[in-house]
CSV table of C-alpha atoms and ligand atoms in Angstrom, one decimal:
chain,number,residue,atom,x,y,z
Y,1,MET,CA,155.7,-58.5,-55.6
Y,2,LYS,CA,159.1,-59.0,-54.6
Y,3,LYS,CA,159.9,-62.0,-51.9
Y,4,PHE,CA,162.3,-61.2,-49.3
Y,5,SER,CA,165.3,-63.3,-47.8
Y,6,ILE,CA,166.0,-63.0,-44.5
Y,7,VAL,CA,168.8,-64.4,-42.0
Y,8,ILE,CA,167.8,-64.7,-38.4
Y,9,ALA,CA,171.2,-64.0,-36.6
Y,10,GLY,CA,170.8,-66.4,-33.4
Y,11,GLY,CA,168.8,-68.8,-34.9
Y,12,GLY,CA,169.0,-70.8,-31.5
Y,13,SER,CA,167.2,-67.8,-29.4
Y,14,THR,CA,164.3,-68.4,-27.3
Y,15,PHE,CA,162.9,-65.7,-29.4
Y,16,THR,CA,163.3,-67.2,-32.7
Y,17,PRO,CA,160.2,-69.6,-32.7
Y,18,GLY,CA,158.0,-66.7,-32.0
Y,19,ILE,CA,159.6,-64.3,-34.6
Y,20,VAL,CA,159.4,-67.1,-37.3
Y,21,LEU,CA,155.2,-67.8,-36.3
Y,22,MET,CA,155.1,-63.6,-36.3
Y,23,LEU,CA,156.7,-63.7,-39.7
Y,24,LEU,CA,154.2,-66.2,-40.9
Y,25,ASP,CA,151.5,-64.0,-39.6
Y,26,ASN,CA,152.5,-61.4,-41.9
Y,27,LEU,CA,153.5,-62.6,-45.2
Y,28,ASP,CA,150.7,-60.7,-46.8
Y,29,LYS,CA,152.5,-57.6,-45.7
Y,30,PHE,CA,155.8,-58.8,-46.0
Y,31,PRO,CA,156.2,-61.6,-48.4
Y,32,ILE,CA,159.2,-64.0,-47.8
Y,33,ARG,CA,160.9,-66.5,-50.2
Y,34,GLN,CA,163.8,-67.5,-48.0
Y,35,ILE,CA,164.4,-67.8,-44.4
Y,36,LYS,CA,167.8,-68.5,-42.9
Y,37,PHE,CA,169.1,-69.4,-39.1
Y,38,TYR,CA,172.6,-68.4,-38.4
Y,39,ASP,CA,174.1,-69.4,-35.0
Y,40,ASN,CA,177.7,-70.1,-34.0
Y,41,LEU,CA,176.6,-72.7,-31.6
Y,42,ALA,CA,175.2,-75.8,-33.9
Y,43,GLU,CA,173.9,-77.8,-31.0
Y,44,ARG,CA,171.8,-75.4,-29.7
Y,45,GLN,CA,170.5,-74.1,-32.9
Y,46,LYS,CA,169.3,-77.5,-34.1
Y,47,HIS,CA,166.6,-77.8,-31.7
Y,48,ILE,CA,164.8,-74.8,-32.7
Y,49,ALA,CA,165.8,-75.2,-36.7
Y,50,ASP,CA,164.6,-78.8,-36.5
Y,51,ALA,CA,161.1,-77.6,-35.2
Y,52,CYS,CA,160.9,-74.7,-37.6
Y,53,GLU,CA,161.7,-76.6,-40.6
Y,54,ILE,CA,158.5,-78.7,-39.9
Y,55,LEU,CA,156.4,-75.6,-39.0
Y,56,LEU,CA,157.5,-74.0,-42.1
Y,57,LYS,CA,156.9,-77.1,-44.4
Y,58,GLU,CA,153.7,-77.4,-43.0
Y,59,ARG,CA,152.5,-73.9,-42.9
Y,60,ALA,CA,154.3,-72.1,-46.0
Y,61,PRO,CA,156.4,-74.6,-47.8
Y,62,GLU,CA,157.1,-72.4,-50.7
Y,63,ILE,CA,159.6,-70.9,-48.4
Y,64,LYS,CA,162.9,-72.1,-48.6
Y,65,PHE,CA,164.6,-72.9,-45.3
Y,66,VAL,CA,168.2,-73.1,-44.2
Y,67,ALA,CA,169.9,-73.7,-40.8
Y,68,THR,CA,173.6,-73.0,-40.8
Y,69,THR,CA,176.8,-72.2,-38.6
Y,70,ASP,CA,178.8,-71.2,-41.9
Y,71,PRO,CA,178.5,-67.3,-42.5
Y,72,GLU,CA,179.0,-67.3,-46.0
Y,73,THR,CA,175.7,-69.6,-46.5
Y,74,ALA,CA,174.0,-67.5,-44.0
Y,75,PHE,CA,174.7,-64.1,-45.1
Y,76,THR,CA,175.0,-64.1,-48.9
Y,77,ASP,CA,171.6,-63.5,-50.9
Y,78,VAL,CA,169.7,-61.8,-47.9
Y,79,ASP,CA,167.8,-58.6,-47.8
Y,80,PHE,CA,167.7,-58.4,-44.1
Y,81,VAL,CA,169.6,-59.6,-40.9
Y,82,MET,CA,167.4,-60.1,-37.9
Y,83,ALA,CA,170.0,-60.3,-35.0
Y,84,HIS,CA,169.5,-61.4,-31.6
Y,85,ILE,CA,172.4,-63.0,-30.6
Y,86,ARG,CA,173.5,-63.5,-26.8
Y,87,VAL,CA,177.2,-63.4,-26.4
Y,88,GLY,CA,177.9,-65.9,-23.7
Y,89,LEU,CA,174.7,-67.4,-23.2
Y,90,TYR,CA,172.3,-67.6,-19.9
Y,91,ALA,CA,175.5,-69.0,-18.2
Y,92,MET,CA,177.1,-65.5,-18.4
Y,93,ARG,CA,174.4,-63.5,-17.9
Y,94,GLU,CA,173.7,-65.5,-14.6
Y,95,LYS,CA,177.0,-64.2,-13.7
Y,96,ASP,CA,176.5,-60.6,-14.7
Y,97,GLU,CA,173.5,-60.7,-12.2
Y,98,LYS,CA,175.1,-62.5,-9.4
Y,99,ILE,CA,178.5,-61.1,-9.2
Y,100,PRO,CA,177.3,-57.5,-8.6
Y,101,LEU,CA,175.1,-58.8,-5.8
Y,102,LYS,CA,177.8,-60.1,-3.8
Y,103,TYR,CA,178.8,-56.3,-3.4
Y,104,GLY,CA,175.4,-55.4,-2.7
Y,105,VAL,CA,174.9,-53.7,-6.3
Y,106,ILE,CA,171.9,-54.6,-8.4
Y,107,GLY,CA,173.2,-57.1,-11.2
Y,108,GLN,CA,170.8,-56.6,-14.4
Y,109,GLU,CA,171.2,-57.8,-18.3
Y,110,THR,CA,171.7,-54.3,-19.6
Y,111,CYS,CA,171.9,-52.0,-16.8
Y,112,GLY,CA,174.7,-51.0,-14.3
Y,113,PRO,CA,177.9,-53.7,-14.2
Y,114,GLY,CA,176.0,-56.6,-15.7
Y,115,GLY,CA,175.2,-54.5,-18.9
Y,116,ILE,CA,178.8,-53.2,-19.1
Y,117,ALA,CA,180.0,-57.0,-18.8
Y,118,TYR,CA,177.5,-58.1,-21.4
Y,119,GLY,CA,178.5,-55.1,-23.4
Y,120,MET,CA,182.0,-56.0,-23.7
Y,121,ARG,CA,181.0,-59.3,-24.7
Y,122,SER,CA,178.6,-58.3,-27.3
Y,123,ILE,CA,180.5,-55.9,-29.3
Y,124,GLY,CA,182.7,-58.0,-30.9
Y,125,GLY,CA,180.1,-60.6,-31.6
Y,126,VAL,CA,177.7,-57.8,-33.2
Y,127,LEU,CA,180.5,-56.3,-35.2
Y,128,GLU,CA,181.4,-59.6,-36.6
Y,129,LEU,CA,177.5,-59.8,-38.1
Y,130,VAL,CA,177.8,-56.6,-39.5
Y,131,ASP,CA,181.1,-57.6,-41.2
Y,132,TYR,CA,179.4,-60.8,-42.7
Y,133,MET,CA,176.3,-58.9,-44.0
Y,134,GLU,CA,178.7,-56.1,-45.8
Y,135,LYS,CA,180.9,-59.0,-47.1
Y,136,TYR,CA,178.0,-61.3,-48.5
Y,137,SER,CA,175.2,-59.0,-49.0
Y,138,PRO,CA,176.3,-55.6,-49.0
Y,139,ASP,CA,172.9,-54.1,-49.9
Y,140,ALA,CA,171.2,-55.7,-47.1
Y,141,TRP,CA,170.2,-53.9,-43.7
Y,142,MET,CA,170.8,-55.2,-40.3
Y,143,LEU,CA,167.9,-55.0,-37.9
Y,144,ASN,CA,169.7,-55.7,-34.5
Y,145,TYR,CA,168.0,-56.0,-31.1
Y,146,SER,CA,171.0,-57.9,-29.6
Y,147,ASN,CA,171.6,-56.3,-26.1
Y,148,PRO,CA,172.8,-54.2,-24.4
Y,149,ALA,CA,171.3,-52.3,-27.2
Y,150,ALA,CA,172.7,-48.7,-26.0
Y,151,ILE,CA,176.5,-49.9,-26.0
Y,152,VAL,CA,176.1,-52.1,-29.0
Y,153,ALA,CA,174.6,-49.1,-30.6
Y,154,GLU,CA,177.4,-46.6,-29.6
Y,155,ALA,CA,180.3,-49.4,-30.8
Y,156,THR,CA,178.4,-49.5,-34.4
Y,157,ARG,CA,178.4,-45.8,-34.7
Y,158,LYS,CA,181.6,-45.5,-33.7
Y,159,LEU,CA,183.4,-48.5,-35.2
Y,160,ARG,CA,181.1,-49.2,-38.5
Y,161,PRO,CA,180.2,-45.7,-39.1
Y,162,ASN,CA,178.9,-46.2,-42.9
Y,163,SER,CA,176.8,-50.0,-41.9
Y,164,LYS,CA,173.2,-50.0,-42.5
Y,165,ILE,CA,172.6,-51.3,-39.1
Y,166,ILE,CA,169.2,-50.0,-37.2
Y,167,ASN,CA,169.3,-50.9,-33.5
Y,168,ILE,CA,165.8,-51.5,-31.6
Y,169,CYS,CA,164.2,-52.2,-28.8
Y,170,ASP,CA,160.8,-53.8,-27.9
Y,171,MET,CA,160.2,-52.3,-24.3
Y,172,PRO,CA,158.7,-48.7,-25.3
Y,173,VAL,CA,156.3,-51.0,-27.8
Y,174,GLY,CA,155.4,-53.6,-24.7
Y,175,ILE,CA,155.0,-50.4,-22.5
Y,176,GLU,CA,152.7,-48.7,-25.2
Y,177,GLU,CA,150.7,-51.5,-25.3
Y,178,ARG,CA,150.3,-51.5,-21.6
Y,179,MET,CA,149.4,-47.8,-22.0
Y,180,ALA,CA,146.8,-48.4,-24.7
Y,181,ARG,CA,144.9,-51.0,-22.9
Y,182,ALA,CA,144.9,-48.9,-19.6
Y,183,ILE,CA,142.8,-46.4,-21.4
Y,184,GLY,CA,140.7,-48.7,-23.2
Y,185,LEU,CA,142.5,-48.6,-26.8
Y,186,LYS,CA,142.7,-51.3,-29.2
Y,187,SER,CA,146.1,-51.0,-30.0
Y,188,ARG,CA,149.2,-49.0,-29.2
Y,189,LYS,CA,149.0,-48.0,-33.1
Y,190,ASP,CA,146.1,-45.7,-31.8
Y,191,MET,CA,148.7,-43.4,-30.2
Y,192,VAL,CA,151.1,-40.9,-31.6
Y,193,VAL,CA,154.1,-40.3,-29.2
Y,194,ARG,CA,157.3,-38.1,-28.3
Y,195,TYR,CA,159.8,-39.8,-26.5
Y,196,PHE,CA,163.5,-39.1,-25.9
Y,197,GLY,CA,166.2,-40.7,-23.9
Y,198,LEU,CA,168.8,-43.4,-24.3
Y,199,ASN,CA,167.9,-47.1,-24.8
Y,200,HIS,CA,166.6,-48.4,-21.5
Y,201,PHE,CA,166.9,-44.9,-20.2
Y,202,GLY,CA,164.0,-42.8,-21.7
Y,203,TRP,CA,160.4,-40.7,-21.2
Y,204,TRP,CA,157.3,-40.0,-23.2
Y,205,THR,CA,156.8,-36.5,-23.0
Y,206,ASP,CA,153.5,-36.4,-25.2
Y,207,ILE,CA,151.0,-39.1,-26.2
Y,208,ARG,CA,147.9,-38.3,-28.4
Y,209,ASP,CA,145.2,-40.1,-30.3
Y,210,LYS,CA,145.3,-39.9,-34.0
Y,211,GLU,CA,142.7,-36.8,-33.8
Y,212,GLY,CA,145.6,-35.0,-31.7
Y,213,ASN,CA,143.5,-35.2,-28.4
Y,214,ASP,CA,145.9,-35.5,-25.3
Y,215,LEU,CA,146.2,-39.0,-23.7
Y,216,MET,CA,148.7,-38.3,-21.1
Y,217,PRO,CA,146.4,-37.4,-18.2
Y,218,GLN,CA,144.3,-40.3,-18.5
Y,219,ILE,CA,147.4,-42.6,-19.0
Y,220,LYS,CA,149.0,-40.8,-16.1
Y,221,GLU,CA,145.9,-41.4,-13.7
Y,222,HIS,CA,146.8,-45.0,-14.3
Y,223,VAL,CA,150.3,-45.1,-14.0
Y,224,ALA,CA,150.1,-42.9,-10.7
Y,225,LYS,CA,148.0,-45.8,-9.1
Y,226,TYR,CA,149.2,-49.1,-10.9
Y,227,GLY,CA,152.4,-48.3,-12.5
Y,228,TYR,CA,152.4,-50.2,-15.9
Y,229,SER,CA,150.3,-52.9,-14.0
Y,230,LEU,CA,146.9,-53.6,-15.6
Y,231,PRO,CA,144.3,-54.2,-12.9
Y,232,GLU,CA,142.9,-57.5,-14.3
Y,233,GLU,CA,146.2,-59.1,-14.9
Y,234,VAL,CA,146.5,-59.2,-10.8
Y,235,GLU,CA,144.2,-62.4,-11.1
Y,236,ALA,CA,145.8,-63.6,-13.9
Y,237,SER,CA,149.7,-63.3,-12.9
Y,238,GLN,CA,150.4,-66.9,-13.0
Y,239,HIS,CA,150.6,-66.2,-16.7
Y,240,THR,CA,153.3,-63.3,-16.4
Y,241,ASP,CA,156.4,-64.0,-14.6
Y,242,ALA,CA,156.6,-62.2,-11.4
Y,243,SER,CA,159.6,-60.4,-12.0
Y,244,TRP,CA,158.2,-58.7,-14.7
Y,245,MET,CA,154.9,-57.8,-12.7
Y,246,HIS,CA,157.1,-56.3,-10.0
Y,247,THR,CA,158.7,-54.2,-12.9
Y,248,PHE,CA,155.4,-53.0,-13.8
Y,249,ALA,CA,154.0,-52.2,-10.7
Y,250,LYS,CA,157.3,-50.4,-9.6
Y,251,ALA,CA,157.0,-47.9,-12.6
Y,252,ARG,CA,154.5,-45.9,-10.2
Y,253,GLU,CA,157.3,-44.9,-7.9
Y,254,VAL,CA,159.5,-44.5,-10.8
Y,255,TYR,CA,156.8,-41.9,-12.5
Y,256,GLU,CA,156.7,-40.3,-9.2
Y,257,VAL,CA,160.1,-38.6,-9.4
Y,258,ASP,CA,159.1,-36.6,-12.5
Y,259,PRO,CA,155.2,-36.8,-13.1
Y,260,SER,CA,155.2,-34.2,-15.9
Y,261,THR,CA,156.7,-37.4,-18.2
Y,262,LEU,CA,156.0,-41.0,-18.3
Y,263,PRO,CA,158.9,-43.0,-17.7
Y,264,ASN,CA,160.5,-46.3,-19.2
Y,265,THR,CA,160.3,-49.4,-16.9
Y,266,TYR,CA,164.5,-49.7,-16.7
Y,267,LEU,CA,164.7,-46.5,-14.7
Y,268,LYS,CA,163.8,-48.0,-11.6
Y,269,TYR,CA,167.2,-49.8,-11.6
Y,270,TYR,CA,168.8,-46.2,-11.4
Y,271,PHE,CA,166.1,-44.5,-9.1
Y,272,TYR,CA,165.9,-47.5,-6.5
Y,273,SER,CA,168.9,-49.6,-7.1
Y,274,GLN,CA,168.6,-50.5,-3.3
Y,275,ASP,CA,165.2,-51.8,-3.4
Y,276,GLU,CA,166.1,-53.8,-6.5
Y,277,VAL,CA,169.2,-55.5,-4.6
Y,278,ALA,CA,166.5,-56.0,-1.3
Y,279,HIS,CA,164.2,-57.6,-3.8
Y,280,ALA,CA,166.5,-59.8,-5.7
Y,281,ASN,CA,167.4,-63.5,-4.7
Y,282,PRO,CA,170.8,-63.7,-5.0
Y,283,ASN,CA,170.7,-67.6,-5.6
Y,284,PHE,CA,167.8,-67.2,-8.3
Y,285,THR,CA,167.9,-64.4,-10.6
Y,286,ARG,CA,166.4,-63.3,-13.9
Y,287,ALA,CA,168.7,-65.9,-15.6
Y,288,ASN,CA,167.6,-68.8,-13.5
Y,289,GLU,CA,164.0,-67.7,-13.7
Y,290,VAL,CA,164.2,-67.5,-18.0
Y,291,MET,CA,166.2,-71.0,-18.0
Y,292,ALA,CA,163.8,-72.6,-15.9
Y,293,GLY,CA,160.8,-70.7,-17.9
Y,294,ARG,CA,161.1,-69.6,-21.3
Y,295,GLU,CA,164.0,-71.5,-22.1
Y,296,LYS,CA,162.8,-75.0,-20.9
Y,297,HIS,CA,159.4,-74.4,-22.6
Y,298,VAL,CA,160.6,-73.1,-26.2
Y,299,PHE,CA,163.4,-75.8,-26.3
Y,300,GLY,CA,161.3,-78.8,-24.8
Y,301,GLU,CA,158.2,-77.8,-27.2
Y,302,CYS,CA,161.0,-77.9,-30.5
Y,303,ASP,CA,162.3,-81.2,-29.1
Y,304,ARG,CA,158.8,-82.6,-29.1
Y,305,ILE,CA,157.6,-81.2,-32.6
Y,306,ALA,CA,160.8,-82.8,-34.0
Y,307,ALA,CA,160.0,-86.2,-32.4
Y,308,CYS,CA,156.2,-86.3,-33.6
Y,309,GLY,CA,157.2,-84.7,-36.8
Y,310,THR,CA,154.6,-82.1,-36.5
Y,311,ALA,CA,153.8,-78.8,-35.4
Y,312,LYS,CA,150.1,-78.7,-35.9
Y,313,ASP,CA,149.2,-78.7,-32.1
Y,314,THR,CA,152.2,-76.7,-31.1
Y,315,THR,CA,151.7,-74.4,-27.9
Y,316,LEU,CA,154.4,-72.2,-29.5
Y,317,GLU,CA,153.5,-68.9,-29.8
Y,318,VAL,CA,153.4,-66.1,-32.0
Y,319,ASP,CA,155.5,-63.2,-30.9
Y,320,GLU,CA,152.8,-60.7,-32.1
Y,321,HIS,CA,154.5,-57.6,-30.2
Y,322,ALA,CA,157.6,-58.3,-32.4
Y,323,SER,CA,155.7,-57.3,-35.6
Y,324,TYR,CA,157.3,-54.2,-35.0
Y,325,ILE,CA,160.3,-55.5,-36.6
Y,326,VAL,CA,158.3,-56.5,-39.7
Y,327,ASP,CA,156.7,-52.6,-39.5
Y,328,LEU,CA,160.8,-51.6,-39.5
Y,329,ALA,CA,161.4,-54.1,-42.4
Y,330,ARG,CA,158.5,-52.7,-44.7
Y,331,ALA,CA,159.3,-49.3,-44.0
Y,332,ILE,CA,162.8,-49.5,-45.5
Y,333,ALA,CA,161.6,-52.4,-48.2
Y,334,TYR,CA,158.2,-50.2,-49.1
Y,335,ASN,CA,159.5,-46.8,-48.3
Y,336,THR,CA,156.5,-46.5,-45.8
Y,337,HIS,CA,157.5,-43.6,-43.7
Y,338,GLU,CA,156.5,-45.3,-40.7
Y,339,ARG,CA,157.2,-43.4,-37.4
Y,340,MET,CA,158.8,-45.6,-34.9
Y,341,LEU,CA,161.1,-45.3,-31.8
Y,342,LEU,CA,164.6,-46.2,-32.9
Y,343,ILE,CA,168.1,-45.8,-31.3
Y,344,VAL,CA,170.0,-43.5,-33.9
Y,345,PRO,CA,172.8,-40.9,-33.8
Y,346,ASN,CA,171.2,-37.6,-31.8
Y,347,ASN,CA,172.6,-35.3,-34.6
Y,348,GLY,CA,170.6,-32.5,-32.9
Y,349,ALA,CA,167.5,-34.5,-32.7
Y,350,ILE,CA,167.6,-33.6,-28.6
Y,351,ALA,CA,168.8,-30.1,-29.1
Y,352,ASN,CA,170.7,-29.7,-25.9
Y,353,PHE,CA,172.7,-32.9,-25.9
Y,354,ASP,CA,175.8,-34.4,-27.1
Y,355,GLU,CA,175.6,-34.8,-31.1
Y,356,THR,CA,177.3,-38.0,-31.0
Y,357,ALA,CA,175.1,-39.7,-28.5
Y,358,MET,CA,173.2,-42.9,-29.4
Y,359,VAL,CA,169.4,-41.7,-28.6
Y,360,GLU,CA,166.3,-43.6,-28.8
Y,361,VAL,CA,163.4,-41.0,-30.2
Y,362,PRO,CA,160.6,-41.4,-33.0
Y,363,CYS,CA,161.8,-41.5,-36.3
Y,364,ILE,CA,160.1,-41.4,-39.5
Y,365,VAL,CA,161.5,-44.6,-41.6
Y,366,GLY,CA,161.8,-45.1,-45.2
Y,367,SER,CA,163.9,-46.8,-47.6
Y,368,ASN,CA,167.2,-44.6,-47.0
Y,369,GLY,CA,166.9,-45.2,-43.3
Y,370,PRO,CA,165.5,-43.4,-40.2
Y,371,GLU,CA,164.8,-39.5,-40.0
Y,372,PRO,CA,164.8,-38.8,-36.5
Y,373,LEU,CA,162.1,-36.1,-35.4
Y,374,THR,CA,163.5,-33.3,-33.2
Y,375,GLN,CA,162.5,-33.4,-29.5
Y,376,GLY,CA,163.9,-30.0,-28.5
Y,377,ASN,CA,165.2,-29.1,-25.3
Y,378,ILE,CA,165.2,-31.5,-22.7
Y,379,PRO,CA,164.7,-30.8,-18.9
Y,380,ARG,CA,167.9,-30.5,-16.4
Y,381,PHE,CA,166.7,-33.6,-14.6
Y,382,GLN,CA,166.6,-36.3,-17.7
Y,383,LYS,CA,169.9,-34.1,-19.3
Y,384,GLY,CA,171.9,-34.9,-16.2
Y,385,LEU,CA,170.8,-38.5,-15.8
Y,386,MET,CA,171.5,-39.0,-19.6
Y,387,GLU,CA,175.0,-37.3,-19.7
Y,388,GLN,CA,176.3,-39.6,-17.0
Y,389,GLN,CA,174.9,-42.6,-18.3
Y,390,VAL,CA,176.0,-41.8,-22.2
Y,391,ALA,CA,179.4,-41.2,-20.7
Y,392,VAL,CA,179.2,-44.7,-19.0
Y,393,GLU,CA,178.2,-46.1,-22.5
Y,394,LYS,CA,181.0,-44.6,-24.6
Y,395,LEU,CA,183.8,-45.6,-22.0
Y,396,VAL,CA,182.8,-49.1,-22.3
Y,397,VAL,CA,182.9,-48.8,-26.2
Y,398,GLU,CA,186.5,-46.8,-25.7
Y,399,ALA,CA,187.7,-49.6,-23.2
Y,400,TRP,CA,186.8,-52.2,-25.4
Y,401,GLU,CA,188.6,-50.8,-28.5
Y,402,GLU,CA,191.9,-49.6,-26.4
Y,403,GLY,CA,191.9,-52.5,-24.2
Y,404,SER,CA,191.7,-49.9,-21.3
Y,405,TYR,CA,191.4,-51.2,-17.9
Y,406,GLN,CA,191.5,-47.5,-16.6
Y,407,LYS,CA,188.6,-46.6,-19.0
Y,408,LEU,CA,186.3,-49.6,-17.8
Y,409,TRP,CA,187.3,-48.8,-14.3
Y,410,GLN,CA,185.8,-45.1,-14.8
Y,411,ALA,CA,182.9,-46.5,-16.7
Y,412,LEU,CA,181.7,-48.8,-13.6
Y,413,THR,CA,182.6,-45.9,-11.2
Y,414,LEU,CA,180.5,-43.3,-13.3
Y,415,SER,CA,177.5,-45.6,-13.3
Y,416,LYS,CA,174.7,-44.4,-11.1
Y,417,ILE,CA,174.2,-47.9,-9.9
Y,418,VAL,CA,177.8,-48.6,-8.6
Y,419,PRO,CA,178.4,-46.8,-5.1
Y,420,ASN,CA,182.2,-45.9,-5.2
Y,421,ALA,CA,185.2,-46.5,-6.9
Y,422,ARG,CA,186.5,-49.2,-4.6
Y,423,VAL,CA,183.3,-51.6,-5.2
Y,424,ALA,CA,183.8,-50.5,-9.0
Y,425,LYS,CA,187.1,-51.9,-8.8
Y,426,GLN,CA,186.8,-55.3,-7.0
Y,427,LEU,CA,183.6,-56.0,-9.3
Y,428,LEU,CA,185.7,-55.0,-12.4
Y,429,ASP,CA,188.5,-57.6,-11.0
Y,430,ASP,CA,185.6,-60.4,-10.7
Y,431,LEU,CA,184.1,-59.5,-13.9
Y,432,ILE,CA,187.5,-59.6,-15.9
Y,433,GLU,CA,187.9,-63.1,-14.3
Y,434,ALA,CA,184.5,-64.5,-15.2
Y,435,ASN,CA,184.8,-62.9,-18.6
Y,436,LYS,CA,188.1,-64.1,-19.6
Y,437,GLU,CA,187.0,-66.1,-22.6
Y,438,PHE,CA,185.1,-63.1,-24.3
Y,439,TRP,CA,186.7,-59.7,-23.4
Y,440,PRO,CA,189.6,-58.3,-25.2
Y,441,GLU,CA,192.8,-58.3,-22.4
Y,442,LEU,CA,192.7,-55.2,-20.4
Y,443,LYS,CA,195.9,-53.2,-19.6
U,501,LIG,P1,169.4,-67.1,-26.5
U,501,LIG,O1,170.6,-67.2,-25.4
U,501,LIG,O2,168.3,-68.1,-25.9
U,501,LIG,O3,169.8,-67.0,-27.7
U,501,LIG,C1,171.1,-66.2,-28.4
U,501,LIG,C2,171.5,-67.4,-29.4
U,501,LIG,O4,172.8,-66.4,-30.0
U,501,LIG,C3,172.0,-68.4,-29.3
U,501,LIG,O5,171.7,-69.4,-29.8
U,501,LIG,C4,173.8,-68.3,-29.1
U,501,LIG,O6,174.3,-69.6,-29.4
U,501,LIG,C5,173.9,-67.5,-30.2
U,501,LIG,N1,175.0,-66.6,-30.2
U,501,LIG,C6,175.7,-65.9,-29.4
U,501,LIG,N2,176.9,-65.6,-29.8
U,501,LIG,C7,176.8,-65.6,-31.1
U,501,LIG,C8,177.5,-65.2,-31.9
U,501,LIG,N3,178.8,-64.3,-31.9
U,501,LIG,N4,177.4,-65.5,-33.2
U,501,LIG,C9,176.1,-66.1,-33.6
U,501,LIG,N5,175.4,-66.5,-32.8
U,501,LIG,C10,175.8,-66.3,-31.7
U,501,LIG,O7,169.1,-65.3,-26.0
U,501,LIG,P2,167.5,-64.7,-26.0
U,501,LIG,O8,167.1,-64.7,-24.6
U,501,LIG,O9,166.7,-65.7,-26.5
U,501,LIG,O10,167.9,-63.5,-26.2
U,501,LIG,C11,168.4,-63.0,-27.4
U,501,LIG,C12,168.8,-61.7,-27.5
U,501,LIG,O11,168.0,-60.9,-27.9
U,501,LIG,C13,169.6,-61.1,-26.5
U,501,LIG,O12,170.8,-60.1,-26.7
U,501,LIG,C14,168.5,-60.2,-25.7
U,501,LIG,O13,169.0,-59.2,-24.8
U,501,LIG,C15,168.1,-59.6,-27.0
U,501,LIG,N6,166.7,-59.3,-26.8
U,501,LIG,C16,166.4,-57.8,-26.9
U,501,LIG,C17,165.4,-56.9,-27.1
U,501,LIG,C18,165.3,-55.7,-27.3
U,501,LIG,O14,164.5,-55.0,-26.7
U,501,LIG,N7,166.5,-55.3,-28.1
U,501,LIG,C19,164.3,-57.9,-26.8
U,501,LIG,C20,164.5,-59.2,-26.6
U,501,LIG,C21,165.3,-60.1,-26.5
U,502,LIG,C1,162.9,-56.6,-22.8
U,502,LIG,C2,164.0,-55.7,-23.0
U,502,LIG,C3,165.3,-56.4,-23.7
U,502,LIG,C4,165.3,-57.3,-22.8
U,502,LIG,C5,164.3,-58.2,-22.1
U,502,LIG,C6,164.7,-59.1,-21.3
U,502,LIG,O1,162.1,-57.0,-23.7
U,502,LIG,O2,163.6,-54.5,-24.0
U,502,LIG,O3,166.1,-55.5,-23.9
U,502,LIG,O4,166.3,-58.3,-23.1
U,502,LIG,O5,163.3,-57.5,-21.7
U,502,LIG,O6,163.6,-60.3,-20.9
U,502,LIG,P1,163.9,-61.5,-20.3
U,502,LIG,O7,162.5,-62.2,-19.9
U,502,LIG,O8,164.9,-62.2,-20.9
U,502,LIG,O9,164.4,-61.0,-18.5
U,503,LIG,MN1,165.1,-53.5,-24.6
């Protein structure tokens, strides 16, 4: 059986150890001969790499391990690039979240002005990874979950049209796991779904079990009462960050706007922007919560492992839900024809929608990549929202490409989250100042 070589780009990510543990858990399904870490920040990556090296030596000594900041070393002789970079780190995420709040506008990692600012930083970083891959391992595939995935996907579609990159998101998978638990199924894999939308902007239209029985009524009954919260979680909430608990509960109100479908959680930012502003603490946003929580825990634990020289008693956890990344790699490697939600060029999958839009729909994945499944015509409500949002995403990519101030102002003005063109301009000027190091110069 062929053994694969992979590079994790963004080796210093808080998600890297969970993904390494997940890969180790799946070696019988997806054998690995080499894991490389690549990052452009040696000091940050070192904390994670030193610990993962110990962990790999203890649990799978046959796997060769390399951590590097040199693109040639990283991208030579690899079958898959698993990419999760964050250009600008949490320091810039914090600004994406806090600058809009000064204007009473929600600040969020991937939605509205924060997502637009992050997009302007990410495009160049992700294109650079694609170019390294094509230069050093032209047969490799990139599985990219660097955010903001919608904008990054549009940039790769437009600027690297022939590259073997697939953009993915774990939110639908996470929500489907909650749906499955809510109605007493063992796993989301017992469900077959129809879904359409843009990344962080979509709806389930049909959910069935393997026998074809309709599960929507039961799931809707749960969502109408609890959103995507699970009642047993209410007591166990100390194990789940408060902001995510709020998001899962808020899905109840998002669902009410169109009870014929089930919504992605991210729609709350568009439907109830002002509630989110009211609920936000402008001095302590999600970036602060993550730095004080996940980042502190992961880096602290990695440093502890390096200091004791063993990972035997580690508290690092397998990121089990990230096994969808293995499903995707396997689908390509073994032509499994797995059905998965991916972000792909529309090309008619949504019949009454821009064929050049990057949409999130179920696809059948095989050795030559994803084949989208037709979702037919979508209703006026979702179509209207998506047309506005896809135009925002396309304007951001055009602004990046052309260095256009005007187009980025238009993108912000068009965003449903921004109240008017004047606020859009003030926000833009603040964001330009904050992102000087990262954005192309705008004229
Ligand atoms: P993080 O800051 O901990 O890790 C990102 C790493 O990328 C850092 O070590 C940083 O040095 C590195 N990096 C930044 N720019 C780079 C570049 N140009 N080249 C190489 N390395 C670079 O962030 P995190 O919270 O662990 O998240 C990582 C990424 O994964 C983010 O983009 C996040 O939004 C994304 N993510 C996406 C999904 C999804 O659903 N698509 C799910 C989870 C996380
Ligand atoms: C979900 C989304 C990702 C996003 C992440 C943020 O998983 O699908 O796209 O990056 O949430 O999580 P965080 O814990 O960093 O706020
Ligand atoms: Mn996502």
